PDB file of C-alpha atoms in Angstrom:
ATOM      1  CA  MET A   1      78.556 134.075 130.440  1.00  0.00           C
ATOM      2  CA  THR A   2      78.272 134.101 126.965  1.00  0.00           C
ATOM      3  CA  GLY A   3      79.678 131.407 124.507  1.00  0.00           C
ATOM      4  CA  THR A   4      82.606 133.764 123.848  1.00  0.00           C
ATOM      5  CA  ASP A   5      83.391 134.092 127.398  1.00  0.00           C
ATOM      6  CA  ALA A   6      83.919 130.297 128.218  1.00  0.00           C
ATOM      7  CA  PRO A   7      87.555 129.575 129.104  1.00  0.00           C
ATOM      8  CA  ALA A   8      89.508 127.863 126.766  1.00  0.00           C
ATOM      9  CA  SER A   9      90.530 124.281 127.455  1.00  0.00           C
ATOM     10  CA  PRO A  10      93.986 123.323 128.448  1.00  0.00           C
ATOM     11  CA  GLY A  11      94.423 121.326 125.287  1.00  0.00           C
ATOM     12  CA  ARG A  12      93.368 124.312 123.021  1.00  0.00           C
ATOM     13  CA  LEU A  13      95.744 126.724 125.103  1.00  0.00           C
ATOM     14  CA  VAL A  14      98.696 124.531 124.524  1.00  0.00           C
ATOM     15  CA  GLU A  15      98.179 123.856 120.811  1.00  0.00           C
ATOM     16  CA  SER A  16      97.759 127.896 120.546  1.00  0.00           C
ATOM     17  CA  ALA A  17     100.781 128.668 122.485  1.00  0.00           C
ATOM     18  CA  PRO A  18     103.568 130.380 120.593  1.00  0.00           C
ATOM     19  CA  GLY A  19     106.176 128.122 119.255  1.00  0.00           C
ATOM     20  CA  TYR A  20     104.512 124.774 120.185  1.00  0.00           C
ATOM     21  CA  ARG A  21     105.242 121.903 117.477  1.00  0.00           C
ATOM     22  CA  PRO A  22     103.598 118.665 118.514  1.00  0.00           C
ATOM     23  CA  ARG A  23     106.094 116.811 116.087  1.00  0.00           C
ATOM     24  CA  HIS A  24     109.077 118.368 118.133  1.00  0.00           C
ATOM     25  CA  THR A  25     107.892 116.651 121.437  1.00  0.00           C
ATOM     26  CA  LEU A  26     109.611 113.410 122.556  1.00  0.00           C
ATOM     27  CA  PRO A  27     112.441 113.559 120.138  1.00  0.00           C
ATOM     28  CA  LEU A  28     113.439 110.181 118.545  1.00  0.00           C
ATOM     29  CA  ARG A  29     116.989 110.751 120.037  1.00  0.00           C
ATOM     30  CA  VAL A  30     115.799 111.224 123.712  1.00  0.00           C
ATOM     31  CA  GLU A  31     113.506 108.267 123.694  1.00  0.00           C
ATOM     32  CA  ALA A  32     116.645 106.572 122.057  1.00  0.00           C
ATOM     33  CA  MET A  33     118.719 107.662 124.969  1.00  0.00           C
ATOM     34  CA  ARG A  34     116.276 106.913 127.743  1.00  0.00           C
ATOM     35  CA  GLN A  35     115.826 103.355 126.699  1.00  0.00           C
ATOM     36  CA  LEU A  36     119.740 102.731 125.738  1.00  0.00           C
ATOM     37  CA  ARG A  37     120.668 103.874 129.703  1.00  0.00           C
ATOM     38  CA  ARG A  38     118.219 100.881 130.884  1.00  0.00           C
ATOM     39  CA  ARG A  39     119.583  97.878 132.272  1.00  0.00           C
ATOM     40  CA  ARG A  40     117.578  95.591 130.120  1.00  0.00           C
ATOM     41  CA  THR A  41     118.669  96.775 127.128  1.00  0.00           C
ATOM     42  CA  LEU A  42     122.224  96.479 127.828  1.00  0.00           C
ATOM     43  CA  VAL A  43     121.437  92.845 129.204  1.00  0.00           C
ATOM     44  CA  VAL A  44     119.838  91.977 125.936  1.00  0.00           C
ATOM     45  CA  PHE A  45     122.545  92.850 123.977  1.00  0.00           C
ATOM     46  CA  GLY A  46     125.541  91.726 125.926  1.00  0.00           C
ATOM     47  CA  ILE A  47     123.507  88.256 125.839  1.00  0.00           C
ATOM     48  CA  LEU A  48     123.190  87.972 122.082  1.00  0.00           C
ATOM     49  CA  ALA A  49     126.995  89.275 121.873  1.00  0.00           C
ATOM     50  CA  VAL A  50     128.120  86.543 124.086  1.00  0.00           C
ATOM     51  CA  LEU A  51     126.213  83.932 122.847  1.00  0.00           C
ATOM     52  CA  PRO A  52     128.322  83.087 119.753  1.00  0.00           C
ATOM     53  CA  PHE A  53     131.231  82.631 122.023  1.00  0.00           C
ATOM     54  CA  VAL A  54     129.133  80.267 123.767  1.00  0.00           C
ATOM     55  CA  LEU A  55     128.527  78.262 120.921  1.00  0.00           C
ATOM     56  CA  ILE A  56     131.818  78.363 119.679  1.00  0.00           C
ATOM     57  CA  THR A  57     133.335  76.928 123.228  1.00  0.00           C
ATOM     58  CA  ALA A  58     130.617  74.243 122.755  1.00  0.00           C
ATOM     59  CA  PHE A  59     131.804  73.263 119.632  1.00  0.00           C
ATOM     60  CA  ALA A  60     135.143  73.230 120.944  1.00  0.00           C
ATOM     61  CA  ILE A  61     134.639  70.970 123.757  1.00  0.00           C
ATOM     62  CA  GLY A  62     132.195  68.622 121.926  1.00  0.00           C
ATOM     63  CA  SER A  63     133.145  66.212 119.091  1.00  0.00           C
ATOM     64  CA  PRO A  64     135.013  67.873 116.001  1.00  0.00           C
ATOM     65  CA  ASP A  65     133.394  65.131 113.925  1.00  0.00           C
ATOM     66  CA  GLY A  66     129.998  66.933 114.551  1.00  0.00           C
ATOM     67  CA  ASP A  67     128.964  66.639 110.549  1.00  0.00           C
ATOM     68  CA  ASP A  68     129.079  62.858 110.908  1.00  0.00           C
ATOM     69  CA  ASN A  69     125.468  61.654 111.402  1.00  0.00           C
ATOM     70  CA  GLY A  70     125.827  58.481 109.795  1.00  0.00           C
ATOM     71  CA  GLY A  71     125.631  59.366 106.326  1.00  0.00           C
ATOM     72  CA  GLY A  72     122.105  61.173 106.907  1.00  0.00           C
ATOM     73  CA  ARG A  73     121.171  64.537 105.743  1.00  0.00           C
ATOM     74  CA  ILE A  74     123.310  67.350 107.334  1.00  0.00           C
ATOM     75  CA  SER A  75     121.882  70.453 109.069  1.00  0.00           C
ATOM     76  CA  LEU A  76     123.088  73.985 109.652  1.00  0.00           C
ATOM     77  CA  ILE A  77     124.763  72.911 112.756  1.00  0.00           C
ATOM     78  CA  ASP A  78     126.636  70.213 111.436  1.00  0.00           C
ATOM     79  CA  THR A  79     128.580  72.844 109.117  1.00  0.00           C
ATOM     80  CA  ALA A  80     128.903  75.361 111.478  1.00  0.00           C
ATOM     81  CA  THR A  81     132.414  74.493 112.376  1.00  0.00           C
ATOM     82  CA  THR A  82     133.264  74.964 108.471  1.00  0.00           C
ATOM     83  CA  SER A  83     133.855  78.656 107.806  1.00  0.00           C
ATOM     84  CA  GLY A  84     132.831  81.880 109.478  1.00  0.00           C
ATOM     85  CA  ALA A  85     129.668  82.143 107.445  1.00  0.00           C
ATOM     86  CA  ASN A  86     128.547  78.710 108.268  1.00  0.00           C
ATOM     87  CA  PHE A  87     128.631  79.565 111.866  1.00  0.00           C
ATOM     88  CA  ALA A  88     126.921  83.034 111.592  1.00  0.00           C
ATOM     89  CA  ALA A  89     124.033  80.797 109.614  1.00  0.00           C
ATOM     90  CA  ALA A  90     124.158  78.220 112.433  1.00  0.00           C
ATOM     91  CA  CYS A  91     123.615  80.885 115.226  1.00  0.00           C
ATOM     92  CA  LEU A  92     120.655  82.399 113.317  1.00  0.00           C
ATOM     93  CA  PHE A  93     119.207  78.784 113.002  1.00  0.00           C
ATOM     94  CA  VAL A  94     119.539  78.152 116.840  1.00  0.00           C
ATOM     95  CA  SER A  95     118.170  81.794 117.808  1.00  0.00           C
ATOM     96  CA  ALA A  96     115.420  82.585 115.325  1.00  0.00           C
ATOM     97  CA  GLY A  97     112.791  80.092 116.587  1.00  0.00           C
ATOM     98  CA  PHE A  98     112.620  81.553 120.213  1.00  0.00           C
ATOM     99  CA  LEU A  99     116.044  83.911 121.308  1.00  0.00           C
ATOM    100  CA  LEU A 100     115.029  86.426 119.231  1.00  0.00           C
ATOM    101  CA  VAL A 101     111.744  86.866 119.925  1.00  0.00           C
ATOM    102  CA  VAL A 102     112.563  87.751 123.279  1.00  0.00           C
ATOM    103  CA  PRO A 103     114.448  91.044 122.704  1.00  0.00           C
ATOM    104  CA  VAL A 104     111.473  92.016 120.594  1.00  0.00           C
ATOM    105  CA  ALA A 105     109.034  91.093 123.079  1.00  0.00           C
ATOM    106  CA  LEU A 106     111.022  93.154 125.451  1.00  0.00           C
ATOM    107  CA  PHE A 107     111.728  96.242 123.751  1.00  0.00           C
ATOM    108  CA  CYS A 108     108.120  96.328 122.419  1.00  0.00           C
ATOM    109  CA  GLY A 109     106.134  95.261 125.334  1.00  0.00           C
ATOM    110  CA  ASP A 110     107.925  97.199 128.223  1.00  0.00           C
ATOM    111  CA  THR A 111     108.186 100.442 126.313  1.00  0.00           C
ATOM    112  CA  VAL A 112     104.546 101.699 127.260  1.00  0.00           C
ATOM    113  CA  ALA A 113     103.701  99.640 130.105  1.00  0.00           C
ATOM    114  CA  SER A 114     106.948 100.480 132.079  1.00  0.00           C
ATOM    115  CA  GLU A 115     105.834 104.475 131.966  1.00  0.00           C
ATOM    116  CA  ALA A 116     102.952 103.365 133.439  1.00  0.00           C
ATOM    117  CA  SER A 117     104.094 101.081 136.300  1.00  0.00           C
ATOM    118  CA  TRP A 118     106.581 104.176 137.261  1.00  0.00           C
ATOM    119  CA  SER A 119     103.478 106.253 137.243  1.00  0.00           C
ATOM    120  CA  SER A 120     105.622 108.877 134.792  1.00  0.00           C
ATOM    121  CA  LEU A 121     103.195 108.386 131.532  1.00  0.00           C
ATOM    122  CA  ARG A 122     100.739 110.650 132.504  1.00  0.00           C
ATOM    123  CA  TYR A 123     103.573 113.358 133.270  1.00  0.00           C
ATOM    124  CA  LEU A 124     104.799 112.584 129.546  1.00  0.00           C
ATOM    125  CA  LEU A 125     101.398 113.179 128.005  1.00  0.00           C
ATOM    126  CA  ALA A 126     101.137 116.387 130.358  1.00  0.00           C
ATOM    127  CA  SER A 127     104.223 118.045 128.426  1.00  0.00           C
ATOM    128  CA  PRO A 128     102.381 117.764 126.412  1.00  0.00           C
ATOM    129  CA  VAL A 129     103.094 115.053 124.309  1.00  0.00           C
ATOM    130  CA  PRO A 130     100.454 114.081 121.722  1.00  0.00           C
ATOM    131  CA  ARG A 131      99.199 110.573 122.487  1.00  0.00           C
ATOM    132  CA  ALA A 132      99.871 109.470 118.847  1.00  0.00           C
ATOM    133  CA  ARG A 133     103.188 111.189 119.281  1.00  0.00           C
ATOM    134  CA  LEU A 134     104.169 109.522 122.101  1.00  0.00           C
ATOM    135  CA  LEU A 135     103.066 106.010 120.727  1.00  0.00           C
ATOM    136  CA  LEU A 136     104.961 106.592 117.166  1.00  0.00           C
ATOM    137  CA  SER A 137     108.142 107.697 119.076  1.00  0.00           C
ATOM    138  CA  LYS A 138     108.238 104.757 121.555  1.00  0.00           C
ATOM    139  CA  LEU A 139     107.434 102.461 118.630  1.00  0.00           C
ATOM    140  CA  THR A 140     109.807 103.413 116.408  1.00  0.00           C
ATOM    141  CA  VAL A 141     112.990 103.295 118.768  1.00  0.00           C
ATOM    142  CA  ALA A 142     111.455  99.644 119.844  1.00  0.00           C
ATOM    143  CA  LEU A 143     111.611  98.504 116.518  1.00  0.00           C
ATOM    144  CA  ALA A 144     114.853 100.196 115.764  1.00  0.00           C
ATOM    145  CA  PHE A 145     116.396  98.333 119.083  1.00  0.00           C
ATOM    146  CA  SER A 146     114.912  94.849 117.905  1.00  0.00           C
ATOM    147  CA  ALA A 147     116.549  95.215 114.355  1.00  0.00           C
ATOM    148  CA  ALA A 148     119.965  96.099 115.798  1.00  0.00           C
ATOM    149  CA  ALA A 149     119.809  93.180 118.539  1.00  0.00           C
ATOM    150  CA  MET A 150     118.907  90.810 115.534  1.00  0.00           C
ATOM    151  CA  VAL A 151     121.752  92.398 113.355  1.00  0.00           C
ATOM    152  CA  LEU A 152     124.191  92.292 116.256  1.00  0.00           C
ATOM    153  CA  LEU A 153     123.927  88.483 116.529  1.00  0.00           C
ATOM    154  CA  PRO A 154     125.120  87.401 113.096  1.00  0.00           C
ATOM    155  CA  LEU A 155     127.734  90.273 112.892  1.00  0.00           C
ATOM    156  CA  VAL A 156     129.331  89.083 116.117  1.00  0.00           C
ATOM    157  CA  ALA A 157     129.120  85.392 115.034  1.00  0.00           C
ATOM    158  CA  LEU A 158     130.341  86.187 111.686  1.00  0.00           C
ATOM    159  CA  ALA A 159     133.642  87.919 113.132  1.00  0.00           C
ATOM    160  CA  ALA A 160     134.196  85.313 115.722  1.00  0.00           C
ATOM    161  CA  GLY A 161     133.380  82.705 113.460  1.00  0.00           C
ATOM    162  CA  THR A 162     135.641  83.702 110.747  1.00  0.00           C
ATOM    163  CA  ALA A 163     138.504  84.118 113.595  1.00  0.00           C
ATOM    164  CA  ALA A 164     137.773  80.578 115.014  1.00  0.00           C
ATOM    165  CA  TYR A 165     136.898  78.529 111.389  1.00  0.00           C
ATOM    166  CA  GLY A 166     138.107  80.952 108.756  1.00  0.00           C
ATOM    167  CA  TRP A 167     136.807  82.961 105.853  1.00  0.00           C
ATOM    168  CA  ASP A 168     135.452  80.430 103.221  1.00  0.00           C
ATOM    169  CA  ASP A 169     132.565  79.807 101.162  1.00  0.00           C
ATOM    170  CA  LEU A 170     129.258  78.699 102.856  1.00  0.00           C
ATOM    171  CA  ARG A 171     128.596  75.117 102.994  1.00  0.00           C
ATOM    172  CA  LEU A 172     124.856  74.349 102.096  1.00  0.00           C
ATOM    173  CA  PRO A 173     123.215  71.706 103.945  1.00  0.00           C
ATOM    174  CA  THR A 174     121.256  70.654 100.446  1.00  0.00           C
ATOM    175  CA  GLY A 175     124.783  70.260  98.660  1.00  0.00           C
ATOM    176  CA  GLY A 176     127.068  72.507  97.090  1.00  0.00           C
ATOM    177  CA  SER A 177     128.209  75.819  98.481  1.00  0.00           C
ATOM    178  CA  LEU A 178     128.001  79.722  98.321  1.00  0.00           C
ATOM    179  CA  GLY A 179     130.793  81.765  97.683  1.00  0.00           C
ATOM    180  CA  ALA A 180     131.757  83.851 101.006  1.00  0.00           C
ATOM    181  CA  GLY A 181     130.389  87.419  99.429  1.00  0.00           C
ATOM    182  CA  THR A 182     127.453  85.884  98.201  1.00  0.00           C
ATOM    183  CA  ALA A 183     126.813  83.863 101.632  1.00  0.00           C
ATOM    184  CA  VAL A 184     126.870  87.390 103.432  1.00  0.00           C
ATOM    185  CA  THR A 185     124.375  88.939 101.178  1.00  0.00           C
ATOM    186  CA  ARG A 186     122.160  85.756 101.600  1.00  0.00           C
ATOM    187  CA  ILE A 187     122.615  86.071 105.322  1.00  0.00           C
ATOM    188  CA  ALA A 188     121.458  89.501 104.922  1.00  0.00           C
ATOM    189  CA  VAL A 189     118.485  88.562 103.485  1.00  0.00           C
ATOM    190  CA  VAL A 190     118.042  85.632 106.293  1.00  0.00           C
ATOM    191  CA  VAL A 191     118.230  88.781 108.958  1.00  0.00           C
ATOM    192  CA  ALA A 192     115.870  90.870 107.291  1.00  0.00           C
ATOM    193  CA  TYR A 193     113.233  88.228 106.682  1.00  0.00           C
ATOM    194  CA  ILE A 194     113.443  87.205 110.629  1.00  0.00           C
ATOM    195  CA  PHE A 195     112.865  91.222 111.361  1.00  0.00           C
ATOM    196  CA  VAL A 196     109.654  91.100 109.168  1.00  0.00           C
ATOM    197  CA  SER A 197     108.433  87.799 110.616  1.00  0.00           C
ATOM    198  CA  GLN A 198     108.377  88.955 113.954  1.00  0.00           C
ATOM    199  CA  LEU A 199     106.920  92.207 113.467  1.00  0.00           C
ATOM    200  CA  VAL A 200     103.431  90.302 114.487  1.00  0.00           C
ATOM    201  CA  THR A 201     105.320  89.678 118.206  1.00  0.00           C
ATOM    202  CA  ALA A 202     106.568  93.429 118.250  1.00  0.00           C
ATOM    203  CA  ALA A 203     103.059  94.605 117.144  1.00  0.00           C
ATOM    204  CA  LEU A 204     101.054  91.713 119.727  1.00  0.00           C
ATOM    205  CA  ALA A 205     103.575  92.940 122.582  1.00  0.00           C
ATOM    206  CA  PHE A 206     103.091  97.034 121.770  1.00  0.00           C
ATOM    207  CA  TRP A 207      99.380  96.425 122.011  1.00  0.00           C
ATOM    208  CA  LEU A 208      99.256  94.713 125.108  1.00  0.00           C
ATOM    209  CA  SER A 209     101.892  97.727 126.784  1.00  0.00           C
ATOM    210  CA  THR A 210      99.005  99.981 125.793  1.00  0.00           C
ATOM    211  CA  VAL A 211      96.464  97.530 127.180  1.00  0.00           C
ATOM    212  CA  THR A 212      98.050  96.793 130.715  1.00  0.00           C
ATOM    213  CA  ASP A 213     100.465  98.627 133.415  1.00  0.00           C
ATOM    214  CA  ALA A 214     102.453  95.743 134.141  1.00  0.00           C
ATOM    215  CA  PRO A 215     105.695  95.150 131.932  1.00  0.00           C
ATOM    216  CA  LEU A 216     105.777  91.317 132.583  1.00  0.00           C
ATOM    217  CA  GLY A 217     102.340  90.906 131.287  1.00  0.00           C
ATOM    218  CA  ALA A 218     102.841  92.655 127.873  1.00  0.00           C
ATOM    219  CA  VAL A 219     106.309  90.771 127.283  1.00  0.00           C
ATOM    220  CA  GLY A 220     105.145  86.985 128.847  1.00  0.00           C
ATOM    221  CA  GLY A 221     101.904  87.564 126.818  1.00  0.00           C
ATOM    222  CA  ALA A 222     103.587  88.316 123.492  1.00  0.00           C
ATOM    223  CA  VAL A 223     105.909  85.734 124.066  1.00  0.00           C
ATOM    224  CA  GLY A 224     103.292  83.416 125.376  1.00  0.00           C
ATOM    225  CA  LEU A 225     101.109  83.715 122.161  1.00  0.00           C
ATOM    226  CA  THR A 226     103.902  83.121 119.802  1.00  0.00           C
ATOM    227  CA  ILE A 227     104.804  79.907 121.761  1.00  0.00           C
ATOM    228  CA  VAL A 228     101.002  78.865 121.155  1.00  0.00           C
ATOM    229  CA  GLY A 229     100.998  79.874 117.449  1.00  0.00           C
ATOM    230  CA  ASN A 230     104.159  77.431 117.039  1.00  0.00           C
ATOM    231  CA  VAL A 231     102.161  74.583 118.835  1.00  0.00           C
ATOM    232  CA  LEU A 232      99.386  75.206 116.669  1.00  0.00           C
ATOM    233  CA  ASP A 233     101.616  75.200 113.615  1.00  0.00           C
ATOM    234  CA  ALA A 234     102.607  71.716 114.697  1.00  0.00           C
ATOM    235  CA  VAL A 235      99.029  70.250 114.365  1.00  0.00           C
ATOM    236  CA  THR A 236      99.087  68.747 110.910  1.00  0.00           C
ATOM    237  CA  ALA A 237      95.598  68.170 111.450  1.00  0.00           C
ATOM    238  CA  LEU A 238      94.866  72.049 110.731  1.00  0.00           C
ATOM    239  CA  GLY A 239      95.629  71.444 107.248  1.00  0.00           C
ATOM    240  CA  ASN A 240      95.979  74.351 105.159  1.00  0.00           C
ATOM    241  CA  TRP A 241      94.810  76.668 108.110  1.00  0.00           C
ATOM    242  CA  ARG A 242      98.142  76.668 109.331  1.00  0.00           C
ATOM    243  CA  ASP A 243      99.271  79.141 106.281  1.00  0.00           C
ATOM    244  CA  LEU A 244      97.214  81.705 108.144  1.00  0.00           C
ATOM    245  CA  LEU A 245      99.615  81.337 111.212  1.00  0.00           C
ATOM    246  CA  PRO A 246     102.615  83.510 111.015  1.00  0.00           C
ATOM    247  CA  ALA A 247     104.832  80.692 112.964  1.00  0.00           C
ATOM    248  CA  HIS A 248     104.142  78.724 109.582  1.00  0.00           C
ATOM    249  CA  TRP A 249     106.522  81.123 107.776  1.00  0.00           C
ATOM    250  CA  GLN A 250     109.172  81.945 110.283  1.00  0.00           C
ATOM    251  CA  PHE A 251     111.961  79.625 108.796  1.00  0.00           C
ATOM    252  CA  ALA A 252     110.881  80.361 105.241  1.00  0.00           C
ATOM    253  CA  TRP A 253     114.475  82.210 105.381  1.00  0.00           C
ATOM    254  CA  ALA A 254     116.226  78.923 104.756  1.00  0.00           C
ATOM    255  CA  ASP A 255     115.069  79.312 101.024  1.00  0.00           C
ATOM    256  CA  ALA A 256     118.118  81.999 101.020  1.00  0.00           C
ATOM    257  CA  LEU A 257     120.369  79.462 101.742  1.00  0.00           C
ATOM    258  CA  GLN A 258     120.110  77.574  98.616  1.00  0.00           C
ATOM    259  CA  PRO A 259     122.199  77.504  95.416  1.00  0.00           C
ATOM    260  CA  GLN A 260     119.160  79.510  93.837  1.00  0.00           C
ATOM    261  CA  LEU A 261     117.333  81.931  95.962  1.00  0.00           C
ATOM    262  CA  GLU A 262     113.970  81.145  96.249  1.00  0.00           C
ATOM    263  CA  TRP A 263     111.304  84.144  97.194  1.00  0.00           C
ATOM    264  CA  GLY A 264     108.022  82.215  97.395  1.00  0.00           C
ATOM    265  CA  GLY A 265     107.642  81.491 100.798  1.00  0.00           C
ATOM    266  CA  MET A 266     109.267  84.746 102.188  1.00  0.00           C
ATOM    267  CA  ILE A 267     106.843  86.570 100.492  1.00  0.00           C
ATOM    268  CA  LYS A 268     103.982  84.553 101.780  1.00  0.00           C
ATOM    269  CA  GLY A 269     105.570  84.864 105.348  1.00  0.00           C
ATOM    270  CA  THR A 270     105.702  88.873 105.259  1.00  0.00           C
ATOM    271  CA  ALA A 271     102.559  89.319 103.677  1.00  0.00           C
ATOM    272  CA  VAL A 272     101.046  87.105 106.610  1.00  0.00           C
ATOM    273  CA  SER A 273     103.213  89.004 109.109  1.00  0.00           C
ATOM    274  CA  VAL A 274     102.461  92.629 107.857  1.00  0.00           C
ATOM    275  CA  THR A 275      98.964  91.855 107.487  1.00  0.00           C
ATOM    276  CA  TYR A 276      98.696  90.833 111.566  1.00  0.00           C
ATOM    277  CA  ALA A 277     101.165  93.479 112.770  1.00  0.00           C
ATOM    278  CA  VAL A 278      99.417  96.668 110.673  1.00  0.00           C
ATOM    279  CA  VAL A 279      95.821  95.305 112.721  1.00  0.00           C
ATOM    280  CA  LEU A 280      97.544  94.898 115.979  1.00  0.00           C
ATOM    281  CA  PHE A 281      99.589  98.265 115.689  1.00  0.00           C
ATOM    282  CA  ALA A 282      96.119 100.202 114.892  1.00  0.00           C
ATOM    283  CA  LEU A 283      94.485  98.391 117.834  1.00  0.00           C
ATOM    284  CA  ALA A 284      97.126  99.746 119.684  1.00  0.00           C
ATOM    285  CA  PHE A 285      96.941 103.346 118.501  1.00  0.00           C
ATOM    286  CA  ARG A 286      93.082 103.305 118.536  1.00  0.00           C
ATOM    287  CA  HIS A 287      92.996 102.023 122.316  1.00  0.00           C
ATOM    288  CA  PHE A 288      95.601 104.242 123.800  1.00  0.00           C
ATOM    289  CA  ARG A 289      93.829 107.331 122.228  1.00  0.00           C
ATOM    290  CA  ASP A 290      90.930 106.776 124.252  1.00  0.00           C
ATOM    291  CA  LYS A 291      92.630 105.317 127.228  1.00  0.00           C
ATOM    292  CA  ASP A 292      92.069 107.290 130.711  1.00  0.00           C
ATOM    293  CA  VAL A 293      95.609 107.329 131.671  1.00  0.00           C
ATOM    294  CA  VAL A 294      95.970 107.527 135.659  1.00  0.00           C
ATOM    295  CA  SER A 295      99.589 106.550 136.127  1.00  0.00           C
TER     296      SER A 295
END
């Protein structure tokens, strides 16, 4: 048999098939609907939507003089009941450190590993969906759902807080206040920065999702390493080395809740987070490109 008589590989046959377009495989709409129908998605959104009402109930049960701390410096929690904007800021403050980490790790860490655990990943690739296209579609949807989760919490908190405490200026812990319109803009900046700062967790979870077939391992590993980063940031003996930790900049968004918006800390935090995220996303694509998918 001559070289010209050798049978073509299945991949080449697919690529030469009439009407086949790699970019048209696994549309984002299809992947988004698949993920939206999953129970864990509904549970996550439900918890984030209910949290503001839980906090309103807690403030109602607790002392109405929660901002009296002996004359010391007040915090966002102390001013939570002064207006809807303050309540939304307080909800972000109590959830940014850990609660908002979980949806990001869940959406990004479960997306590929769950397909492997269901033994459906190889069938997706046999459709045939190019590996890079499959990862890109799943990553895009996972990040979109993560962003939606982060937007949902302050939106519900702002609406519920306004109904409970009224529409008024944002009282700043450092003194002074911001007009209600300006406060909404600043809160939007805070949400955007929190999302960017969580890109490290998203990338770590996504990389682990391509490495393991256990969704819980990918999600738990991302959350666990994020906690380790927070612990290391608390070790003051590390000195300036802590500046290289994403956790060191996770609350840099507090600079947005000042009379004069300060960008320095958020710019540094964004640079650190994006750098780690790009490296981890690249590792995920490289590993999955050469991975032997058997499940």
